[in-house]
Amino acid sequence: MDVLMIGVDRKARGGISTVVEQYHAAGLEKKVNLRYIATVKDGSKIKKMAVAAAAFLRFLVCLEQCDIVHVHMASRASFYRKSLFIRAAYKAGKKVIIHMHGAEFDLFYEEECDGRQKEKVQEIFSMADLVIALSEDWKDRLSKICEKEKIRVLHNAVKMPGIRQERYDKKDILFLGRIGQRKGVFDLLSAVPKIVEQDSGIHFYLGGDGDIDLAKRLCAEKQITEHVTFLGWVTGEEKERYLKKCSVFVLPSYHEGMPMAILEAMSYGNVVVSTYTGGILDIIKDGENGYLVQAGDVDGIARAILSATNGERKEEIGKNAYDTVLQRSDIEKNIGYLVDLYKSLLDKAHR
């Protein structure tokens, strides 16, 4: 099978690049003949436009040699950029997979697109032979745009680190993601005074880019600066070090697909505090392998973090989180299912 995969640069910041890196690390290219083309890289708008143009030219050169075009897509600019690739692949008679990662794609479609733009979205999805959703919730959302029969659920997955938390008496709490409203960071900072009032030994480590200056000003206003450390964007060994250091992970998002950060934290046996949104509902059961609260519920976030940090069942829940990822989100199983999807598309083509 010759697969041409389209997505962001593997070194870019964000969930899609993490997913693609996991595929690479787990050896997907050993199971299929895989070519990967990055359509966007971090940088200025001019740089992004130049990268996209060069990627499209390379795509056209490689298109004839592939059987399947696998497109990693988000919303807004990502959708419009990837639409060009999907149209070209469709006209060339190639099998097309849309792999939807956009945490706000339903908002983009319902609230930001006018009637004509919605028709364009539907047209692009009609060109796909298969649409991959990250959860059952997202399968239902995407079924409003395309036929439900061609949507398959494929959870994001991680390579198990081979280690697990052994000490659950630590009170260090980790956040990884973009610092901003969508990820619920400002709600988290509003909860910190309530948390440290109950337990002054708790410390928060926030890793990510975004509205860091605003977040630091909020810390100063709320007099919690000594309880919060901003790490900047962390990857590789540094990220691994904090996943080991912290036994609780928090991601109080408003909108999500299937956040890689949560899966990574669970794979280390960390106790996760998150929200009832998107694919998180497929992976976390409140009180069993993590804690869930309503997005925006500051008091609920505070209570859940205190329970996750000091609760008697902390170690049990952390181990349950590890087992969940091992059983349901291990990258080896994920790749096996993906290869089966590729085979099913080609089998249909040859009938």
mmCIF file of C-alpha atoms in Angstrom:
data_model
loop_
_atom_site.group_PDB
_atom_site.id
_atom_site.type_symbol
_atom_site.label_atom_id
_atom_site.label_comp_id
_atom_site.label_asym_id
_atom_site.label_seq_id
_atom_site.Cartn_x
_atom_site.Cartn_y
_atom_site.Cartn_z
ATOM 1 C CA MET A 1 0.000 0.000 0.000
ATOM 2 C CA ASP A 2 1.291 3.417 -0.952
ATOM 3 C CA VAL A 3 -0.027 6.056 1.445
ATOM 4 C CA LEU A 4 0.526 9.787 1.021
ATOM 5 C CA MET A 5 -0.075 11.502 4.366
ATOM 6 C CA ILE A 6 -0.714 15.245 4.652
ATOM 7 C CA GLY A 7 -0.415 17.234 7.879
ATOM 8 C CA VAL A 8 1.518 19.792 9.884
ATOM 9 C CA ASP A 9 5.279 19.740 10.250
ATOM 10 C CA ARG A 10 6.287 16.996 12.664
ATOM 11 C CA LYS A 11 8.234 19.519 14.740
ATOM 12 C CA ALA A 12 5.307 21.949 14.991
ATOM 13 C CA ARG A 13 3.568 22.586 18.292
ATOM 14 C CA GLY A 14 0.220 20.934 18.881
ATOM 15 C CA GLY A 15 -1.757 17.722 18.975
ATOM 16 C CA ILE A 16 -1.634 16.801 15.282
ATOM 17 C CA SER A 17 2.159 16.844 15.171
ATOM 18 C CA THR A 18 2.219 14.722 18.325
ATOM 19 C CA VAL A 19 -0.087 12.154 16.700
ATOM 20 C CA VAL A 20 2.070 12.036 13.574
ATOM 21 C CA GLU A 21 5.241 11.696 15.644
ATOM 22 C CA GLN A 22 3.691 8.777 17.494
ATOM 23 C CA TYR A 23 2.974 7.074 14.133
ATOM 24 C CA HIS A 24 6.580 7.644 13.089
ATOM 25 C CA ALA A 25 8.065 6.429 16.377
ATOM 26 C CA ALA A 26 5.917 3.287 16.289
ATOM 27 C CA GLY A 27 7.014 2.450 12.735
ATOM 28 C CA LEU A 28 3.923 2.976 10.588
ATOM 29 C CA GLU A 29 6.213 3.393 7.555
ATOM 30 C CA LYS A 30 7.360 -0.211 8.067
ATOM 31 C CA LYS A 31 3.807 -1.475 7.611
ATOM 32 C CA VAL A 32 2.897 0.644 4.560
ATOM 33 C CA ASN A 33 4.838 2.616 1.962
ATOM 34 C CA LEU A 34 4.368 5.986 3.625
ATOM 35 C CA ARG A 35 5.262 9.449 2.374
ATOM 36 C CA TYR A 36 4.601 12.435 4.580
ATOM 37 C CA ILE A 37 4.179 16.020 3.350
ATOM 38 C CA ALA A 38 4.027 18.892 5.841
ATOM 39 C CA THR A 39 1.687 21.652 4.659
ATOM 40 C CA VAL A 40 2.422 24.123 7.447
ATOM 41 C CA LYS A 41 5.281 24.994 9.780
ATOM 42 C CA ASP A 42 5.531 27.339 12.737
ATOM 43 C CA GLY A 43 6.461 30.866 11.683
ATOM 44 C CA SER A 44 5.145 34.011 10.006
ATOM 45 C CA LYS A 45 2.168 34.077 7.617
ATOM 46 C CA ILE A 46 4.518 34.532 4.670
ATOM 47 C CA LYS A 47 6.544 31.495 5.703
ATOM 48 C CA LYS A 48 3.374 29.441 6.152
ATOM 49 C CA MET A 49 2.113 30.440 2.694
ATOM 50 C CA ALA A 50 5.443 29.510 1.108
ATOM 51 C CA VAL A 51 5.506 26.146 2.873
ATOM 52 C CA ALA A 52 1.912 25.406 1.804
ATOM 53 C CA ALA A 53 2.633 26.283 -1.837
ATOM 54 C CA ALA A 54 5.768 24.131 -1.954
ATOM 55 C CA ALA A 55 3.900 21.284 -0.232
ATOM 56 C CA PHE A 56 1.118 21.380 -2.825
ATOM 57 C CA LEU A 57 3.588 21.184 -5.711
ATOM 58 C CA ARG A 58 5.336 18.243 -4.081
ATOM 59 C CA PHE A 59 1.953 16.644 -3.459
ATOM 60 C CA LEU A 60 1.034 16.846 -7.137
ATOM 61 C CA VAL A 61 4.318 15.160 -8.071
ATOM 62 C CA CYS A 62 3.768 12.325 -5.574
ATOM 63 C CA LEU A 63 0.038 11.897 -6.163
ATOM 64 C CA GLU A 64 0.278 9.546 -9.127
ATOM 65 C CA GLN A 65 2.367 7.072 -7.138
ATOM 66 C CA CYS A 66 -0.002 6.652 -4.175
ATOM 67 C CA ASP A 67 -3.110 4.565 -3.512
ATOM 68 C CA ILE A 68 -4.466 6.465 -0.502
ATOM 69 C CA VAL A 69 -4.293 10.115 0.542
ATOM 70 C CA HIS A 70 -4.590 10.475 4.332
ATOM 71 C CA VAL A 71 -5.288 14.094 5.333
ATOM 72 C CA HIS A 72 -4.943 15.335 8.915
ATOM 73 C CA MET A 73 -7.351 18.264 9.223
ATOM 74 C CA ALA A 74 -8.457 20.809 11.812
ATOM 75 C CA SER A 75 -10.797 23.784 11.353
ATOM 76 C CA ARG A 76 -10.609 27.245 9.780
ATOM 77 C CA ALA A 77 -7.319 27.796 7.883
ATOM 78 C CA SER A 78 -6.466 24.110 8.120
ATOM 79 C CA PHE A 79 -9.736 23.154 6.430
ATOM 80 C CA TYR A 80 -9.331 25.615 3.560
ATOM 81 C CA ARG A 81 -5.689 24.661 3.040
ATOM 82 C CA LYS A 82 -6.375 20.909 3.045
ATOM 83 C CA SER A 83 -9.379 21.344 0.730
ATOM 84 C CA LEU A 84 -6.987 21.997 -2.173
ATOM 85 C CA PHE A 85 -5.227 18.691 -1.558
ATOM 86 C CA ILE A 86 -8.485 16.768 -1.189
ATOM 87 C CA ARG A 87 -9.904 18.152 -4.449
ATOM 88 C CA ALA A 88 -6.739 17.212 -6.329
ATOM 89 C CA ALA A 89 -6.723 13.699 -4.869
ATOM 90 C CA TYR A 90 -10.406 13.215 -5.649
ATOM 91 C CA LYS A 91 -9.965 14.332 -9.270
ATOM 92 C CA ALA A 92 -7.033 11.917 -9.578
ATOM 93 C CA GLY A 93 -9.266 9.062 -8.462
ATOM 94 C CA LYS A 94 -7.373 8.359 -5.245
ATOM 95 C CA LYS A 95 -8.887 7.002 -2.053
ATOM 96 C CA VAL A 96 -9.190 9.880 0.413
ATOM 97 C CA ILE A 97 -9.254 9.779 4.223
ATOM 98 C CA ILE A 98 -10.091 12.895 6.256
ATOM 99 C CA HIS A 99 -8.692 12.541 9.772
ATOM 100 C CA MET A 100 -10.502 15.195 11.814
ATOM 101 C CA HIS A 101 -8.585 16.672 14.747
ATOM 102 C CA GLY A 102 -10.259 20.091 15.055
ATOM 103 C CA ALA A 103 -11.523 20.586 18.619
ATOM 104 C CA GLU A 104 -13.782 23.418 17.424
ATOM 105 C CA PHE A 105 -14.746 22.140 13.972
ATOM 106 C CA ASP A 106 -18.424 22.013 14.890
ATOM 107 C CA LEU A 107 -18.296 25.648 16.046
ATOM 108 C CA PHE A 108 -16.462 26.613 12.856
ATOM 109 C CA TYR A 109 -19.120 24.889 10.736
ATOM 110 C CA GLU A 110 -22.229 25.937 12.656
ATOM 111 C CA GLU A 111 -21.357 29.483 13.767
ATOM 112 C CA GLU A 112 -18.638 30.813 11.458
ATOM 113 C CA CYS A 113 -19.666 29.430 8.047
ATOM 114 C CA ASP A 114 -22.455 31.000 6.017
ATOM 115 C CA GLY A 115 -24.719 28.903 3.826
ATOM 116 C CA ARG A 116 -22.343 28.830 0.891
ATOM 117 C CA GLN A 117 -19.362 27.941 3.067
ATOM 118 C CA LYS A 118 -21.323 25.114 4.696
ATOM 119 C CA GLU A 119 -22.037 23.715 1.237
ATOM 120 C CA LYS A 120 -18.298 23.810 0.518
ATOM 121 C CA VAL A 121 -17.548 21.938 3.736
ATOM 122 C CA GLN A 122 -20.120 19.296 2.852
ATOM 123 C CA GLU A 123 -18.729 19.026 -0.672
ATOM 124 C CA ILE A 124 -15.187 18.424 0.598
ATOM 125 C CA PHE A 125 -16.375 15.745 3.020
ATOM 126 C CA SER A 126 -18.352 14.083 0.217
ATOM 127 C CA MET A 127 -15.043 13.572 -1.608
ATOM 128 C CA ALA A 128 -13.680 11.470 1.249
ATOM 129 C CA ASP A 129 -14.020 7.695 1.151
ATOM 130 C CA LEU A 130 -13.507 7.538 4.893
ATOM 131 C CA VAL A 131 -13.669 10.067 7.742
ATOM 132 C CA ILE A 132 -11.819 9.366 10.983
ATOM 133 C CA ALA A 133 -13.304 10.803 14.185
ATOM 134 C CA LEU A 134 -11.397 10.816 17.462
ATOM 135 C CA SER A 135 -14.350 9.699 19.601
ATOM 136 C CA GLU A 136 -17.976 8.566 19.516
ATOM 137 C CA ASP A 137 -19.015 12.101 20.438
ATOM 138 C CA TRP A 138 -17.154 13.491 17.440
ATOM 139 C CA LYS A 139 -18.605 10.788 15.204
ATOM 140 C CA ASP A 140 -22.067 12.109 16.080
ATOM 141 C CA ARG A 141 -21.014 15.712 15.459
ATOM 142 C CA LEU A 142 -19.448 14.952 12.088
ATOM 143 C CA SER A 143 -22.506 12.951 10.998
ATOM 144 C CA LYS A 144 -24.271 16.308 10.590
ATOM 145 C CA ILE A 145 -21.808 17.096 7.804
ATOM 146 C CA CYS A 146 -21.305 13.747 6.059
ATOM 147 C CA GLU A 147 -22.768 10.246 5.931
ATOM 148 C CA LYS A 148 -22.409 8.502 9.281
ATOM 149 C CA GLU A 149 -21.731 5.197 7.498
ATOM 150 C CA LYS A 150 -18.296 6.317 6.350
ATOM 151 C CA ILE A 151 -17.145 7.663 9.725
ATOM 152 C CA ARG A 152 -14.850 5.455 11.801
ATOM 153 C CA VAL A 153 -13.691 6.140 15.358
ATOM 154 C CA LEU A 154 -9.945 5.936 15.910
ATOM 155 C CA HIS A 155 -8.761 7.198 19.282
ATOM 156 C CA ASN A 156 -5.468 8.995 19.494
ATOM 157 C CA ALA A 157 -2.830 6.785 21.035
ATOM 158 C CA VAL A 158 0.576 6.924 22.694
ATOM 159 C CA LYS A 159 3.589 4.690 23.009
ATOM 160 C CA MET A 160 3.657 3.424 26.594
ATOM 161 C CA PRO A 161 6.719 4.847 28.394
ATOM 162 C CA GLY A 162 7.500 1.603 30.213
ATOM 163 C CA ILE A 163 7.382 3.317 33.602
ATOM 164 C CA ARG A 164 4.574 4.320 35.920
ATOM 165 C CA GLN A 165 4.147 6.550 38.925
ATOM 166 C CA GLU A 166 5.345 4.828 42.066
ATOM 167 C CA ARG A 167 4.958 7.708 44.531
ATOM 168 C CA TYR A 168 1.571 9.304 44.965
ATOM 169 C CA ASP A 169 2.407 11.506 47.940
ATOM 170 C CA LYS A 170 3.678 14.275 45.639
ATOM 171 C CA LYS A 171 1.686 17.510 45.358
ATOM 172 C CA ASP A 172 3.020 18.807 42.057
ATOM 173 C CA ILE A 173 0.366 19.384 39.376
ATOM 174 C CA LEU A 174 1.051 19.634 35.646
ATOM 175 C CA PHE A 175 -0.742 21.368 32.762
ATOM 176 C CA LEU A 176 0.408 20.947 29.150
ATOM 177 C CA GLY A 177 -1.205 22.833 26.290
ATOM 178 C CA ARG A 178 -1.810 26.280 24.907
ATOM 179 C CA ILE A 179 -2.141 28.900 27.641
ATOM 180 C CA GLY A 180 -5.534 30.481 26.961
ATOM 181 C CA GLN A 181 -9.280 30.404 27.398
ATOM 182 C CA ARG A 182 -10.104 27.293 25.311
ATOM 183 C CA LYS A 183 -7.899 25.113 27.492
ATOM 184 C CA GLY A 184 -9.467 26.568 30.646
ATOM 185 C CA VAL A 185 -6.210 27.969 32.012
ATOM 186 C CA PHE A 186 -7.810 31.147 33.373
ATOM 187 C CA ASP A 187 -10.425 29.042 35.194
ATOM 188 C CA LEU A 188 -7.587 26.980 36.637
ATOM 189 C CA LEU A 189 -5.779 30.092 37.871
ATOM 190 C CA SER A 190 -9.037 31.311 39.434
ATOM 191 C CA ALA A 191 -9.249 28.007 41.294
ATOM 192 C CA VAL A 192 -5.678 28.120 42.615
ATOM 193 C CA PRO A 193 -6.399 30.503 45.565
ATOM 194 C CA LYS A 194 -9.180 28.162 46.728
ATOM 195 C CA ILE A 195 -6.821 25.190 46.416
ATOM 196 C CA VAL A 196 -3.777 26.583 48.204
ATOM 197 C CA GLU A 197 -5.995 27.917 50.979
ATOM 198 C CA GLN A 198 -6.774 24.264 51.752
ATOM 199 C CA ASP A 199 -3.282 22.914 50.988
ATOM 200 C CA SER A 200 -0.408 25.378 50.676
ATOM 201 C CA GLY A 201 1.976 22.586 49.626
ATOM 202 C CA ILE A 202 0.394 22.190 46.186
ATOM 203 C CA HIS A 203 2.388 23.636 43.273
ATOM 204 C CA PHE A 204 1.362 24.060 39.633
ATOM 205 C CA TYR A 205 3.615 23.676 36.585
ATOM 206 C CA LEU A 206 2.138 25.127 33.383
ATOM 207 C CA GLY A 207 3.827 24.032 30.166
ATOM 208 C CA GLY A 208 2.844 25.636 26.868
ATOM 209 C CA ASP A 209 2.844 28.768 24.749
ATOM 210 C CA GLY A 210 0.050 31.302 24.258
ATOM 211 C CA ASP A 211 -1.175 34.067 26.576
ATOM 212 C CA ILE A 212 1.613 33.614 29.118
ATOM 213 C CA ASP A 213 1.955 37.315 29.972
ATOM 214 C CA LEU A 214 -1.769 37.596 30.720
ATOM 215 C CA ALA A 215 -1.633 34.443 32.813
ATOM 216 C CA LYS A 216 1.304 35.812 34.802
ATOM 217 C CA ARG A 217 -0.585 39.076 35.441
ATOM 218 C CA LEU A 218 -3.544 37.069 36.740
ATOM 219 C CA CYS A 219 -1.203 35.193 39.065
ATOM 220 C CA ALA A 220 0.119 38.470 40.420
ATOM 221 C CA GLU A 221 -3.398 39.879 40.896
ATOM 222 C CA LYS A 222 -4.522 36.728 42.725
ATOM 223 C CA GLN A 223 -1.278 36.607 44.754
ATOM 224 C CA ILE A 224 -0.512 33.041 43.690
ATOM 225 C CA THR A 225 2.776 33.630 41.842
ATOM 226 C CA GLU A 226 4.737 31.518 44.328
ATOM 227 C CA HIS A 227 2.428 28.570 43.641
ATOM 228 C CA VAL A 228 2.643 28.638 39.813
ATOM 229 C CA THR A 229 5.659 28.017 37.555
ATOM 230 C CA PHE A 230 5.455 28.684 33.806
ATOM 231 C CA LEU A 231 7.645 26.284 31.849
ATOM 232 C CA GLY A 232 7.148 27.533 28.302
ATOM 233 C CA TRP A 233 6.721 24.929 25.567
ATOM 234 C CA VAL A 234 8.177 21.607 26.738
ATOM 235 C CA THR A 235 8.982 18.561 24.614
ATOM 236 C CA GLY A 236 11.089 15.434 24.691
ATOM 237 C CA GLU A 237 13.090 14.687 27.808
ATOM 238 C CA GLU A 238 11.950 17.864 29.566
ATOM 239 C CA LYS A 239 8.283 16.920 29.134
ATOM 240 C CA GLU A 240 9.030 13.399 30.326
ATOM 241 C CA ARG A 241 10.756 14.805 33.407
ATOM 242 C CA TYR A 242 7.661 16.779 34.438
ATOM 243 C CA LEU A 243 5.310 13.871 33.703
ATOM 244 C CA LYS A 244 7.413 11.884 36.183
ATOM 245 C CA LYS A 245 7.715 14.730 38.677
ATOM 246 C CA CYS A 246 3.979 15.433 38.849
ATOM 247 C CA SER A 247 1.381 12.852 39.878
ATOM 248 C CA VAL A 248 -1.662 14.962 38.941
ATOM 249 C CA PHE A 249 -2.436 16.387 35.499
ATOM 250 C CA VAL A 250 -5.094 19.032 34.841
ATOM 251 C CA LEU A 251 -6.723 20.076 31.552
ATOM 252 C CA PRO A 252 -9.980 22.011 32.184
ATOM 253 C CA SER A 253 -10.778 22.592 28.485
ATOM 254 C CA TYR A 254 -13.966 23.932 26.900
ATOM 255 C CA HIS A 255 -13.484 22.094 23.585
ATOM 256 C CA GLU A 256 -11.367 19.052 22.731
ATOM 257 C CA GLY A 257 -10.980 16.264 20.212
ATOM 258 C CA MET A 258 -8.955 13.561 21.961
ATOM 259 C CA PRO A 259 -6.147 15.433 23.742
ATOM 260 C CA MET A 260 -2.774 13.759 23.435
ATOM 261 C CA ALA A 261 -1.625 15.467 26.631
ATOM 262 C CA ILE A 262 -4.205 13.557 28.677
ATOM 263 C CA LEU A 263 -3.246 10.231 27.111
ATOM 264 C CA GLU A 264 0.427 10.913 27.782
ATOM 265 C CA ALA A 265 -0.290 11.818 31.412
ATOM 266 C CA MET A 266 -2.387 8.681 31.908
ATOM 267 C CA SER A 267 0.346 6.550 30.346
ATOM 268 C CA TYR A 268 2.600 7.666 33.219
ATOM 269 C CA GLY A 269 -0.066 6.777 35.778
ATOM 270 C CA ASN A 270 -0.936 10.377 36.593
ATOM 271 C CA VAL A 271 -4.344 11.248 38.037
ATOM 272 C CA VAL A 272 -6.157 13.450 35.512
ATOM 273 C CA VAL A 273 -8.601 16.271 36.235
ATOM 274 C CA SER A 274 -10.454 17.383 33.114
ATOM 275 C CA THR A 275 -13.887 18.309 31.757
ATOM 276 C CA TYR A 276 -16.948 16.749 30.130
ATOM 277 C CA THR A 277 -16.106 17.581 26.524
ATOM 278 C CA GLY A 278 -15.238 15.839 23.253
ATOM 279 C CA GLY A 279 -13.279 12.606 23.264
ATOM 280 C CA ILE A 280 -12.356 12.964 26.938
ATOM 281 C CA LEU A 281 -15.665 11.253 27.716
ATOM 282 C CA ASP A 282 -14.484 8.153 25.816
ATOM 283 C CA ILE A 283 -11.364 7.747 27.895
ATOM 284 C CA ILE A 284 -12.072 9.045 31.429
ATOM 285 C CA LYS A 285 -14.802 7.856 33.782
ATOM 286 C CA ASP A 286 -15.284 10.229 36.701
ATOM 287 C CA GLY A 287 -14.085 8.742 39.968
ATOM 288 C CA GLU A 288 -12.739 5.578 38.302
ATOM 289 C CA ASN A 289 -9.642 6.560 36.312
ATOM 290 C CA GLY A 290 -9.739 10.349 36.718
ATOM 291 C CA TYR A 291 -11.965 13.268 37.668
ATOM 292 C CA LEU A 292 -14.327 15.236 35.411
ATOM 293 C CA VAL A 293 -16.034 18.575 36.034
ATOM 294 C CA GLN A 294 -18.088 20.931 33.910
ATOM 295 C CA ALA A 295 -16.010 23.385 31.863
ATOM 296 C CA GLY A 296 -15.926 26.778 33.574
ATOM 297 C CA ASP A 297 -16.812 25.413 37.021
ATOM 298 C CA VAL A 298 -14.040 27.000 39.079
ATOM 299 C CA ASP A 299 -15.259 25.587 42.389
ATOM 300 C CA GLY A 300 -15.573 22.148 40.782
ATOM 301 C CA ILE A 301 -12.013 22.369 39.444
ATOM 302 C CA ALA A 302 -10.745 23.261 42.921
ATOM 303 C CA ARG A 303 -12.595 20.385 44.584
ATOM 304 C CA ALA A 304 -11.464 17.869 41.965
ATOM 305 C CA ILE A 305 -7.802 18.898 42.204
ATOM 306 C CA LEU A 306 -7.878 18.655 45.997
ATOM 307 C CA SER A 307 -9.446 15.181 45.718
ATOM 308 C CA ALA A 308 -6.928 14.115 43.068
ATOM 309 C CA THR A 309 -4.009 15.368 45.149
ATOM 310 C CA ASN A 310 -5.001 14.241 48.627
ATOM 311 C CA GLY A 311 -7.708 11.616 48.128
ATOM 312 C CA GLU A 312 -7.332 8.152 49.630
ATOM 313 C CA ARG A 313 -7.914 6.561 46.200
ATOM 314 C CA LYS A 314 -5.237 8.602 44.407
ATOM 315 C CA GLU A 315 -2.929 5.652 43.728
ATOM 316 C CA GLU A 316 -5.813 3.398 42.647
ATOM 317 C CA ILE A 317 -7.124 5.996 40.198
ATOM 318 C CA GLY A 318 -3.645 6.637 38.815
ATOM 319 C CA LYS A 319 -3.109 2.930 38.181
ATOM 320 C CA ASN A 320 -6.544 2.672 36.573
ATOM 321 C CA ALA A 321 -5.560 5.541 34.250
ATOM 322 C CA TYR A 322 -2.406 3.681 33.232
ATOM 323 C CA ASP A 323 -4.352 0.468 32.582
ATOM 324 C CA THR A 324 -6.941 2.344 30.498
ATOM 325 C CA VAL A 325 -4.333 3.702 28.105
ATOM 326 C CA LEU A 326 -2.522 0.383 27.966
ATOM 327 C CA GLN A 327 -5.728 -1.427 26.970
ATOM 328 C CA ARG A 328 -7.413 1.168 24.741
ATOM 329 C CA SER A 329 -4.895 3.724 23.490
ATOM 330 C CA ASP A 330 -1.631 1.910 22.932
ATOM 331 C CA ILE A 331 -0.054 3.069 19.670
ATOM 332 C CA GLU A 332 0.662 -0.473 18.435
ATOM 333 C CA LYS A 333 -3.043 -1.373 18.524
ATOM 334 C CA ASN A 334 -3.933 1.995 17.004
ATOM 335 C CA ILE A 335 -1.621 1.487 14.028
ATOM 336 C CA GLY A 336 -2.958 -2.023 13.482
ATOM 337 C CA TYR A 337 -6.491 -0.666 13.209
ATOM 338 C CA LEU A 338 -5.336 2.124 10.897
ATOM 339 C CA VAL A 339 -3.640 -0.348 8.549
ATOM 340 C CA ASP A 340 -6.844 -2.400 8.519
ATOM 341 C CA LEU A 341 -8.742 0.715 7.434
ATOM 342 C CA TYR A 342 -6.266 1.227 4.592
ATOM 343 C CA LYS A 343 -6.716 -2.393 3.490
ATOM 344 C CA SER A 344 -10.504 -2.147 3.588
ATOM 345 C CA LEU A 345 -10.440 0.874 1.262
ATOM 346 C CA LEU A 346 -8.252 -0.897 -1.255
ATOM 347 C CA ASP A 347 -10.271 -4.119 -1.034
ATOM 348 C CA LYS A 348 -13.403 -2.162 -1.975
ATOM 349 C CA ALA A 349 -11.559 -0.544 -4.877
ATOM 350 C CA HIS A 350 -10.536 -3.916 -6.273
ATOM 351 C CA ARG A 351 -13.951 -5.564 -6.087
#
